[in-house]
Amino acid sequence: MSGKRSLIRSGTTVDQMVRAIGDRIVTGVLRPGEKLDEVSLAVRFEVSRTPVREALGQLSAMGLVERRPNRGAIVAVVTQEHLTAMFESMAELEGICARFCAERMTGSERRALETEHQASARLVRLGAEEDYEYFNTEFHSRLYRGAHSTHIQELTATTRSRLAPFRRAQFRLAGRLAKSWQEHDAIVTAILRGDGAAAGKAARDHVSIVSEASAVFAAGDQPNAASTTSVTSG
Amino acid sequence: MSGKRSLIRSGTTVDQMVRAIGDRIVTGVLRPGEKLDEVSLAVRFEVSRTPVREALGQLSAMGLVERRPNRGAIVAVVTQEHLTAMFESMAELEGICARFCAERMTGSERRALETEHQASARLVRLGAEEDYEYFNTEFHSRLYRGAHSTHIQELTATTRSRLAPFRRAQFRLAGRLAKSWQEHDAIVTAILRGDGAAAGKAARDHVSIVSEASAVFAAGDQPNAASTTSVTSG
DNA sequence: TCGGAGGCAATTGCATGCACTTTTTGCCTT
DNA sequence: AAGGCAAAAAGTGCATGCAATTGCCTCCGA
């Protein structure tokens, strides 16, 4: 074809499409319920329908999109019930991770966890939501990795990405930033103490609270709008 | 297009292929490390390569097959480490399910659980491994459903299917049948008592034991695998 | 005999085309 | 005017074909 792969980075075209579409779902550019037209996407990304179809299939297997036979694909719409179940599962998964962390983290992992956590305190004082968001993600990733279980890590990561569309902007809630840090602090303290049960409980509680915070947004956040925002990929 | 649907049952061709290939992996007809040739599969199932490719992509997203770009697909080969992690996760997931069951199961669910469980006792006495296997699957499915959490159910089901290739023949181990039933009994008793903590622990222990039992088989059961031990099974 | 470069066969990756399904639109009937 | 039916339009599902990549085999040189 007309030469090169300037889309998203290397990999096969299908992989690029999975990442491209998946990212747009997770980051909220494509919103739950939005129709995913094969030809539009193909034109949009300058590929044929085949890789788009394969990508949609894989995203469907991952639960990010929903496919109705002969009737097209849409960004996965989850019921309130299912959303609750996902947050609940997320709480349990993070609880397990935290428990494992308390039992298994190496010395350097513990030090890194605490160092980064303490560093993020500054962002709370500054009220830097964007930056804290980044630290928050990193913090949780540390928990997943620290569990030393590749599979738990997988389950947690996929669940997290499926929840991502529904937890945006949670830090805009008044006071959420400071509270989040305090909750993280409880988790870190318990892990450093080696108290698995306490770490697990703290992590579960943390996610549960995030869950409630996010539910507010989820309620008024499920459009069927078909406006395909033009994105500058480059 | 000679439209005959005599393959596996309804759904699109791709769905049929996902089920067909997935089943063969889960049931061990296709074994870890085995090459999945697109044209062979296409010929074998009398479809073109396209649905086969899509199916392989989805199975790859599910973790059942491994895809190397431009180099074909193989049935997923898991390292001993990853296998351990999966069993460990499975134990935790089932523990959560059992805990939730104890807290949430309806009256009729509890009755059905106990009834079926008691019925399966007969199979243990007869040493009917095949039939018990079926009841065993059903028993665990009841736990997943009884947790009343669609997402935990999903996580559990996919993890279970990814483990399936490695837990075949576990009931052939001497005495495993009776022990399995006793472990189930502990879970059921705790659930009926409404004791979530005990139910969780019993379920975790149960899976852990299955894990150890299966590890025996997993060791000598990876045919073409690059980095595993030699094969002892027939 | 060993190592490497080049070419050939086999296989994957993607584009395109056609068939089938669903949805929409326009016309006819009541 | 409203409802229903039918035909067209749109869009998905799958097959086929071609390009590109990989792996293997051969041949040549040291």
Short mmCIF file of N, CA and C in Angstrom, two decimals, chain B residues 1-156:
data_model
loop_
_atom_site.label_atom_id
_atom_site.label_comp_id
_atom_site.label_asym_id
_atom_site.label_seq_id
_atom_site.Cartn_x
_atom_site.Cartn_y
_atom_site.Cartn_z
N MET B 1 -21.96 -19.62 -1.21
CA MET B 1 -21.51 -19.79 0.17
C MET B 1 -22.07 -21.04 0.83
N SER B 2 -22.63 -21.95 0.09
CA SER B 2 -23.14 -23.22 0.60
C SER B 2 -23.52 -23.17 2.07
N GLY B 3 -24.57 -22.42 2.39
CA GLY B 3 -24.82 -22.10 3.78
C GLY B 3 -25.24 -23.24 4.66
N LYS B 4 -24.30 -23.99 5.15
CA LYS B 4 -24.68 -25.02 6.11
C LYS B 4 -24.01 -24.76 7.45
N ARG B 5 -24.80 -24.88 8.47
CA ARG B 5 -24.38 -24.54 9.82
C ARG B 5 -24.25 -25.79 10.68
N SER B 6 -23.67 -26.81 10.13
CA SER B 6 -23.66 -28.08 10.86
C SER B 6 -22.46 -28.17 11.81
N LEU B 7 -21.76 -27.07 11.97
CA LEU B 7 -20.51 -27.15 12.71
C LEU B 7 -20.70 -27.33 14.20
N ILE B 8 -21.03 -26.26 14.86
CA ILE B 8 -21.03 -26.31 16.31
C ILE B 8 -22.34 -25.85 16.91
N ARG B 9 -23.09 -25.14 16.21
CA ARG B 9 -24.34 -24.54 16.67
C ARG B 9 -24.36 -23.13 16.17
N SER B 10 -25.33 -22.42 16.56
CA SER B 10 -25.60 -21.11 15.97
C SER B 10 -24.53 -20.07 16.25
N GLY B 11 -24.81 -18.86 15.82
CA GLY B 11 -23.86 -17.76 15.94
C GLY B 11 -23.16 -17.52 14.62
N THR B 12 -22.38 -16.48 14.55
CA THR B 12 -21.64 -16.23 13.32
C THR B 12 -20.55 -17.28 13.17
N THR B 13 -20.01 -17.35 11.98
CA THR B 13 -18.94 -18.31 11.74
C THR B 13 -17.77 -18.06 12.68
N VAL B 14 -17.45 -16.78 12.88
CA VAL B 14 -16.34 -16.47 13.77
C VAL B 14 -16.60 -17.01 15.18
N ASP B 15 -17.81 -16.79 15.67
CA ASP B 15 -18.14 -17.29 17.00
C ASP B 15 -17.99 -18.80 17.05
N GLN B 16 -18.46 -19.45 16.00
CA GLN B 16 -18.33 -20.90 15.97
C GLN B 16 -16.88 -21.31 16.02
N MET B 17 -16.05 -20.58 15.28
CA MET B 17 -14.63 -20.92 15.27
C MET B 17 -14.01 -20.68 16.64
N VAL B 18 -14.39 -19.59 17.27
CA VAL B 18 -13.86 -19.32 18.61
C VAL B 18 -14.22 -20.47 19.53
N ARG B 19 -15.48 -20.87 19.48
CA ARG B 19 -15.89 -21.97 20.34
C ARG B 19 -15.18 -23.26 19.96
N ALA B 20 -15.14 -23.52 18.66
CA ALA B 20 -14.56 -24.79 18.21
C ALA B 20 -13.10 -24.90 18.61
N ILE B 21 -12.34 -23.87 18.28
CA ILE B 21 -10.91 -23.92 18.60
C ILE B 21 -10.71 -23.82 20.10
N GLY B 22 -11.45 -22.90 20.72
CA GLY B 22 -11.33 -22.74 22.18
C GLY B 22 -11.64 -24.04 22.90
N ASP B 23 -12.70 -24.71 22.50
CA ASP B 23 -13.04 -25.98 23.13
C ASP B 23 -11.90 -26.97 23.00
N ARG B 24 -11.35 -27.04 21.81
CA ARG B 24 -10.28 -28.02 21.58
C ARG B 24 -9.05 -27.71 22.41
N ILE B 25 -8.87 -26.43 22.70
CA ILE B 25 -7.74 -26.08 23.56
C ILE B 25 -8.07 -26.44 25.01
N VAL B 26 -9.27 -26.02 25.42
CA VAL B 26 -9.66 -26.22 26.81
C VAL B 26 -9.75 -27.70 27.15
N THR B 27 -10.24 -28.48 26.20
CA THR B 27 -10.39 -29.91 26.48
C THR B 27 -9.11 -30.69 26.20
N GLY B 28 -8.12 -30.01 25.69
CA GLY B 28 -6.83 -30.67 25.54
C GLY B 28 -6.61 -31.39 24.23
N VAL B 29 -7.58 -31.27 23.30
CA VAL B 29 -7.36 -31.87 21.99
C VAL B 29 -6.18 -31.17 21.29
N LEU B 30 -6.18 -29.87 21.43
CA LEU B 30 -5.00 -29.10 21.00
C LEU B 30 -4.19 -28.80 22.25
N ARG B 31 -2.92 -29.09 22.18
CA ARG B 31 -2.16 -28.97 23.41
C ARG B 31 -1.20 -27.78 23.39
N PRO B 32 -0.90 -27.27 24.57
CA PRO B 32 -0.05 -26.07 24.67
C PRO B 32 1.20 -26.18 23.82
N GLY B 33 1.46 -25.18 23.04
CA GLY B 33 2.62 -25.16 22.18
C GLY B 33 2.32 -25.63 20.77
N GLU B 34 1.19 -26.28 20.60
CA GLU B 34 0.84 -26.80 19.27
C GLU B 34 0.59 -25.66 18.29
N LYS B 35 1.03 -25.87 17.06
CA LYS B 35 0.90 -24.81 16.06
C LYS B 35 -0.51 -24.77 15.52
N LEU B 36 -1.02 -23.58 15.31
CA LEU B 36 -2.36 -23.41 14.78
C LEU B 36 -2.26 -22.80 13.40
N ASP B 37 -2.26 -23.66 12.41
CA ASP B 37 -2.10 -23.21 11.04
C ASP B 37 -3.42 -22.71 10.48
N GLU B 38 -3.39 -21.53 9.92
CA GLU B 38 -4.65 -20.93 9.48
C GLU B 38 -5.34 -21.74 8.38
N VAL B 39 -4.59 -22.13 7.38
CA VAL B 39 -5.22 -22.86 6.28
C VAL B 39 -5.70 -24.24 6.74
N SER B 40 -4.92 -24.89 7.57
CA SER B 40 -5.34 -26.20 8.06
C SER B 40 -6.67 -26.08 8.80
N LEU B 41 -6.74 -25.11 9.69
CA LEU B 41 -7.97 -24.91 10.45
C LEU B 41 -9.12 -24.56 9.51
N ALA B 42 -8.82 -23.70 8.54
CA ALA B 42 -9.86 -23.29 7.60
C ALA B 42 -10.39 -24.51 6.84
N VAL B 43 -9.49 -25.35 6.37
CA VAL B 43 -9.89 -26.56 5.66
C VAL B 43 -10.65 -27.49 6.60
N ARG B 44 -10.08 -27.66 7.77
CA ARG B 44 -10.67 -28.56 8.76
C ARG B 44 -12.12 -28.20 9.07
N PHE B 45 -12.41 -26.91 9.17
CA PHE B 45 -13.76 -26.50 9.53
C PHE B 45 -14.56 -26.02 8.33
N GLU B 46 -13.97 -26.13 7.14
CA GLU B 46 -14.68 -25.78 5.91
C GLU B 46 -15.14 -24.34 5.89
N VAL B 47 -14.26 -23.45 6.26
CA VAL B 47 -14.52 -22.02 6.13
C VAL B 47 -13.28 -21.39 5.51
N SER B 48 -13.36 -20.10 5.25
CA SER B 48 -12.17 -19.47 4.69
C SER B 48 -11.25 -19.03 5.82
N ARG B 49 -10.13 -18.49 5.45
CA ARG B 49 -9.16 -18.12 6.47
C ARG B 49 -9.63 -16.94 7.31
N THR B 50 -10.45 -16.10 6.74
CA THR B 50 -10.83 -14.88 7.45
C THR B 50 -11.44 -15.15 8.83
N PRO B 51 -12.51 -15.93 8.91
CA PRO B 51 -13.05 -16.18 10.25
C PRO B 51 -12.06 -16.90 11.16
N VAL B 52 -11.22 -17.74 10.58
CA VAL B 52 -10.21 -18.41 11.41
C VAL B 52 -9.27 -17.37 12.00
N ARG B 53 -8.85 -16.46 11.18
CA ARG B 53 -7.95 -15.42 11.66
C ARG B 53 -8.59 -14.60 12.78
N GLU B 54 -9.84 -14.21 12.55
CA GLU B 54 -10.53 -13.42 13.57
C GLU B 54 -10.65 -14.22 14.87
N ALA B 55 -10.98 -15.48 14.72
CA ALA B 55 -11.11 -16.32 15.91
C ALA B 55 -9.78 -16.41 16.66
N LEU B 56 -8.70 -16.61 15.92
CA LEU B 56 -7.40 -16.69 16.57
C LEU B 56 -7.08 -15.38 17.28
N GLY B 57 -7.45 -14.28 16.65
CA GLY B 57 -7.23 -12.99 17.30
C GLY B 57 -7.98 -12.89 18.62
N GLN B 58 -9.23 -13.30 18.60
CA GLN B 58 -10.02 -13.22 19.82
C GLN B 58 -9.49 -14.17 20.88
N LEU B 59 -9.14 -15.36 20.46
CA LEU B 59 -8.60 -16.32 21.43
C LEU B 59 -7.29 -15.79 22.00
N SER B 60 -6.57 -15.09 21.17
CA SER B 60 -5.34 -14.48 21.66
C SER B 60 -5.64 -13.41 22.70
N ALA B 61 -6.69 -12.62 22.43
CA ALA B 61 -7.09 -11.61 23.40
C ALA B 61 -7.54 -12.25 24.71
N MET B 62 -8.07 -13.46 24.60
CA MET B 62 -8.52 -14.16 25.80
C MET B 62 -7.36 -14.87 26.49
N GLY B 63 -6.24 -14.95 25.82
CA GLY B 63 -5.10 -15.59 26.45
C GLY B 63 -4.99 -17.07 26.19
N LEU B 64 -5.88 -17.61 25.35
CA LEU B 64 -5.81 -19.05 25.10
C LEU B 64 -4.80 -19.40 24.02
N VAL B 65 -4.56 -18.48 23.11
CA VAL B 65 -3.53 -18.73 22.11
C VAL B 65 -2.54 -17.57 22.11
N GLU B 66 -1.41 -17.85 21.54
CA GLU B 66 -0.33 -16.89 21.52
C GLU B 66 -0.04 -16.62 20.06
N ARG B 67 0.07 -15.33 19.73
CA ARG B 67 0.25 -15.00 18.33
C ARG B 67 1.58 -14.31 18.11
N ARG B 68 2.40 -14.85 17.23
CA ARG B 68 3.64 -14.18 16.90
C ARG B 68 3.47 -13.55 15.54
N PRO B 69 3.62 -12.24 15.43
CA PRO B 69 3.39 -11.56 14.16
C PRO B 69 4.17 -12.20 13.01
N ASN B 70 3.47 -12.48 11.94
CA ASN B 70 4.07 -13.06 10.75
C ASN B 70 4.61 -14.48 10.96
N ARG B 71 4.37 -15.01 12.13
CA ARG B 71 4.95 -16.32 12.41
C ARG B 71 3.92 -17.31 12.94
N GLY B 72 2.67 -17.00 12.77
CA GLY B 72 1.65 -17.97 13.14
C GLY B 72 1.24 -17.93 14.59
N ALA B 73 0.29 -18.76 14.90
CA ALA B 73 -0.25 -18.81 16.26
C ALA B 73 -0.03 -20.19 16.83
N ILE B 74 0.15 -20.25 18.13
CA ILE B 74 0.25 -21.53 18.83
C ILE B 74 -0.68 -21.51 20.03
N VAL B 75 -1.04 -22.68 20.50
CA VAL B 75 -1.80 -22.75 21.73
C VAL B 75 -0.92 -22.19 22.84
N ALA B 76 -1.50 -21.33 23.66
CA ALA B 76 -0.72 -20.62 24.66
C ALA B 76 0.11 -21.56 25.52
N VAL B 77 1.37 -21.25 25.60
CA VAL B 77 2.26 -21.99 26.49
C VAL B 77 2.51 -21.11 27.69
N VAL B 78 2.21 -21.64 28.84
CA VAL B 78 2.45 -20.83 30.03
C VAL B 78 3.65 -21.37 30.78
N THR B 79 4.40 -20.49 31.34
CA THR B 79 5.53 -20.91 32.15
C THR B 79 5.02 -21.49 33.46
N GLN B 80 5.83 -22.23 34.12
CA GLN B 80 5.46 -22.78 35.41
C GLN B 80 5.08 -21.65 36.37
N GLU B 81 5.83 -20.58 36.26
CA GLU B 81 5.58 -19.42 37.12
C GLU B 81 4.19 -18.84 36.89
N HIS B 82 3.87 -18.65 35.61
CA HIS B 82 2.57 -18.09 35.28
C HIS B 82 1.45 -19.05 35.68
N LEU B 83 1.71 -20.32 35.48
CA LEU B 83 0.70 -21.31 35.87
C LEU B 83 0.41 -21.22 37.36
N THR B 84 1.46 -21.13 38.13
CA THR B 84 1.29 -20.98 39.57
C THR B 84 0.47 -19.74 39.89
N ALA B 85 0.81 -18.66 39.22
CA ALA B 85 0.09 -17.41 39.46
C ALA B 85 -1.39 -17.56 39.11
N MET B 86 -1.66 -18.31 38.05
CA MET B 86 -3.07 -18.47 37.66
C MET B 86 -3.82 -19.28 38.69
N PHE B 87 -3.22 -20.34 39.15
CA PHE B 87 -3.90 -21.14 40.17
C PHE B 87 -4.11 -20.33 41.44
N GLU B 88 -3.10 -19.58 41.77
CA GLU B 88 -3.21 -18.74 42.95
C GLU B 88 -4.36 -17.74 42.80
N SER B 89 -4.43 -17.10 41.63
CA SER B 89 -5.52 -16.16 41.38
C SER B 89 -6.86 -16.87 41.44
N MET B 90 -6.88 -18.06 40.85
CA MET B 90 -8.12 -18.83 40.84
C MET B 90 -8.57 -19.09 42.26
N ALA B 91 -7.63 -19.44 43.12
CA ALA B 91 -7.97 -19.70 44.52
C ALA B 91 -8.59 -18.45 45.15
N GLU B 92 -7.98 -17.33 44.89
CA GLU B 92 -8.50 -16.09 45.46
C GLU B 92 -9.88 -15.77 44.91
N LEU B 93 -10.03 -15.94 43.60
CA LEU B 93 -11.32 -15.64 42.98
C LEU B 93 -12.41 -16.54 43.53
N GLU B 94 -12.10 -17.81 43.62
CA GLU B 94 -13.12 -18.72 44.15
C GLU B 94 -13.41 -18.40 45.61
N GLY B 95 -12.37 -17.98 46.30
CA GLY B 95 -12.58 -17.58 47.69
C GLY B 95 -13.56 -16.43 47.78
N ILE B 96 -13.39 -15.46 46.91
CA ILE B 96 -14.29 -14.32 46.90
C ILE B 96 -15.71 -14.78 46.57
N CYS B 97 -15.81 -15.62 45.53
CA CYS B 97 -17.13 -16.11 45.15
C CYS B 97 -17.81 -16.80 46.33
N ALA B 98 -17.07 -17.67 46.99
CA ALA B 98 -17.66 -18.41 48.10
C ALA B 98 -18.10 -17.46 49.21
N ARG B 99 -17.27 -16.47 49.48
CA ARG B 99 -17.63 -15.50 50.51
C ARG B 99 -18.92 -14.79 50.14
N PHE B 100 -18.95 -14.31 48.88
CA PHE B 100 -20.17 -13.63 48.42
C PHE B 100 -21.37 -14.55 48.46
N CYS B 101 -21.16 -15.80 48.09
CA CYS B 101 -22.26 -16.76 48.14
C CYS B 101 -22.84 -16.84 49.54
N ALA B 102 -21.94 -16.96 50.51
CA ALA B 102 -22.40 -17.07 51.89
C ALA B 102 -23.23 -15.86 52.29
N GLU B 103 -22.89 -14.71 51.71
CA GLU B 103 -23.57 -13.48 52.11
C GLU B 103 -24.81 -13.20 51.27
N ARG B 104 -24.84 -13.70 50.05
CA ARG B 104 -25.84 -13.21 49.10
C ARG B 104 -26.76 -14.25 48.50
N MET B 105 -26.41 -15.51 48.58
CA MET B 105 -27.23 -16.49 47.88
C MET B 105 -28.67 -16.45 48.37
N THR B 106 -29.57 -16.62 47.44
CA THR B 106 -30.98 -16.68 47.81
C THR B 106 -31.27 -18.04 48.42
N GLY B 107 -32.45 -18.14 48.99
CA GLY B 107 -32.84 -19.40 49.60
C GLY B 107 -32.83 -20.53 48.60
N SER B 108 -33.38 -20.29 47.43
CA SER B 108 -33.46 -21.38 46.46
C SER B 108 -32.08 -21.74 45.93
N GLU B 109 -31.21 -20.77 45.83
CA GLU B 109 -29.85 -21.08 45.39
C GLU B 109 -29.16 -21.97 46.42
N ARG B 110 -29.36 -21.64 47.68
CA ARG B 110 -28.74 -22.45 48.72
C ARG B 110 -29.28 -23.87 48.70
N ARG B 111 -30.60 -23.96 48.53
CA ARG B 111 -31.19 -25.30 48.49
C ARG B 111 -30.65 -26.10 47.31
N ALA B 112 -30.60 -25.44 46.14
CA ALA B 112 -30.12 -26.14 44.95
C ALA B 112 -28.68 -26.58 45.13
N LEU B 113 -27.87 -25.69 45.69
CA LEU B 113 -26.46 -26.02 45.92
C LEU B 113 -26.34 -27.28 46.77
N GLU B 114 -27.06 -27.27 47.87
CA GLU B 114 -26.95 -28.41 48.77
C GLU B 114 -27.51 -29.68 48.13
N THR B 115 -28.64 -29.57 47.48
CA THR B 115 -29.25 -30.74 46.86
C THR B 115 -28.30 -31.40 45.87
N GLU B 116 -27.78 -30.59 44.97
CA GLU B 116 -26.88 -31.12 43.95
C GLU B 116 -25.62 -31.71 44.59
N HIS B 117 -25.15 -30.98 45.57
CA HIS B 117 -23.93 -31.46 46.23
C HIS B 117 -24.15 -32.82 46.87
N GLN B 118 -25.28 -32.97 47.56
CA GLN B 118 -25.57 -34.25 48.19
C GLN B 118 -25.76 -35.33 47.13
N ALA B 119 -26.38 -34.96 46.03
CA ALA B 119 -26.60 -35.94 44.97
C ALA B 119 -25.28 -36.48 44.43
N SER B 120 -24.28 -35.59 44.39
CA SER B 120 -23.02 -36.01 43.80
C SER B 120 -22.26 -37.00 44.70
N ALA B 121 -22.68 -37.09 45.94
CA ALA B 121 -22.02 -38.02 46.85
C ALA B 121 -22.10 -39.45 46.31
N ARG B 122 -23.20 -39.73 45.68
CA ARG B 122 -23.38 -41.06 45.11
C ARG B 122 -22.29 -41.39 44.08
N LEU B 123 -21.96 -40.38 43.27
CA LEU B 123 -20.95 -40.59 42.23
C LEU B 123 -19.59 -40.89 42.83
N VAL B 124 -19.35 -40.28 44.00
CA VAL B 124 -18.07 -40.54 44.66
C VAL B 124 -18.00 -42.01 45.07
N ARG B 125 -19.11 -42.50 45.66
CA ARG B 125 -19.14 -43.89 46.09
C ARG B 125 -18.94 -44.84 44.92
N LEU B 126 -19.50 -44.46 43.76
CA LEU B 126 -19.38 -45.31 42.58
C LEU B 126 -18.02 -45.14 41.90
N GLY B 127 -17.31 -44.09 42.31
CA GLY B 127 -16.03 -43.81 41.64
C GLY B 127 -16.21 -43.39 40.20
N ALA B 128 -17.36 -42.75 39.90
CA ALA B 128 -17.66 -42.33 38.53
C ALA B 128 -16.96 -41.01 38.21
N GLU B 129 -15.74 -41.13 37.78
CA GLU B 129 -14.95 -39.92 37.56
C GLU B 129 -15.55 -38.98 36.53
N GLU B 130 -15.94 -39.55 35.40
CA GLU B 130 -16.49 -38.74 34.32
C GLU B 130 -17.69 -37.94 34.79
N ASP B 131 -18.62 -38.65 35.44
CA ASP B 131 -19.84 -38.00 35.88
C ASP B 131 -19.56 -36.99 36.98
N TYR B 132 -18.63 -37.36 37.86
CA TYR B 132 -18.31 -36.42 38.93
C TYR B 132 -17.70 -35.15 38.36
N GLU B 133 -16.91 -35.32 37.35
CA GLU B 133 -16.31 -34.16 36.68
C GLU B 133 -17.40 -33.17 36.26
N TYR B 134 -18.47 -33.71 35.72
CA TYR B 134 -19.57 -32.85 35.31
C TYR B 134 -20.18 -32.13 36.50
N PHE B 135 -20.42 -32.89 37.57
CA PHE B 135 -20.99 -32.27 38.76
C PHE B 135 -20.04 -31.24 39.36
N ASN B 136 -18.80 -31.55 39.30
CA ASN B 136 -17.79 -30.64 39.82
C ASN B 136 -17.86 -29.29 39.10
N THR B 137 -17.89 -29.36 37.78
CA THR B 137 -18.00 -28.14 36.99
C THR B 137 -19.25 -27.37 37.37
N GLU B 138 -20.35 -28.11 37.46
CA GLU B 138 -21.62 -27.48 37.81
C GLU B 138 -21.56 -26.85 39.21
N PHE B 139 -20.93 -27.54 40.11
CA PHE B 139 -20.79 -27.03 41.48
C PHE B 139 -20.07 -25.69 41.48
N HIS B 140 -18.97 -25.66 40.78
CA HIS B 140 -18.20 -24.41 40.76
C HIS B 140 -18.98 -23.31 40.03
N SER B 141 -19.67 -23.67 38.97
CA SER B 141 -20.48 -22.68 38.28
C SER B 141 -21.52 -22.08 39.21
N ARG B 142 -22.09 -22.93 40.06
CA ARG B 142 -23.05 -22.42 41.03
C ARG B 142 -22.42 -21.39 41.95
N LEU B 143 -21.20 -21.66 42.34
CA LEU B 143 -20.51 -20.70 43.20
C LEU B 143 -20.33 -19.37 42.46
N TYR B 144 -19.93 -19.46 41.19
CA TYR B 144 -19.71 -18.22 40.45
C TYR B 144 -21.00 -17.44 40.31
N ARG B 145 -22.05 -18.16 39.96
CA ARG B 145 -23.33 -17.48 39.79
C ARG B 145 -23.85 -16.94 41.12
N GLY B 146 -23.67 -17.74 42.15
CA GLY B 146 -24.20 -17.36 43.46
C GLY B 146 -23.56 -16.12 44.04
N ALA B 147 -22.40 -15.76 43.51
CA ALA B 147 -21.73 -14.56 44.01
C ALA B 147 -22.50 -13.31 43.61
N HIS B 148 -23.41 -13.45 42.64
CA HIS B 148 -24.23 -12.32 42.20
C HIS B 148 -23.37 -11.14 41.77
N SER B 149 -22.34 -11.44 41.06
CA SER B 149 -21.50 -10.36 40.53
C SER B 149 -21.06 -10.75 39.13
N THR B 150 -21.69 -10.12 38.16
CA THR B 150 -21.43 -10.52 36.77
C THR B 150 -19.95 -10.45 36.43
N HIS B 151 -19.27 -9.48 37.01
CA HIS B 151 -17.89 -9.32 36.60
C HIS B 151 -16.97 -10.35 37.24
N ILE B 152 -17.14 -10.59 38.52
CA ILE B 152 -16.38 -11.68 39.15
C ILE B 152 -16.63 -12.97 38.40
N GLN B 153 -17.84 -13.15 37.99
CA GLN B 153 -18.19 -14.34 37.24
C GLN B 153 -17.38 -14.43 35.95
N GLU B 154 -17.27 -13.32 35.27
CA GLU B 154 -16.47 -13.28 34.05
C GLU B 154 -15.01 -13.62 34.33
N LEU B 155 -14.44 -12.93 35.29
CA LEU B 155 -13.03 -13.14 35.60
C LEU B 155 -12.77 -14.60 35.94
N THR B 156 -13.67 -15.12 36.75
CA THR B 156 -13.51 -16.49 37.19
C THR B 156 -13.62 -17.45 36.03
#
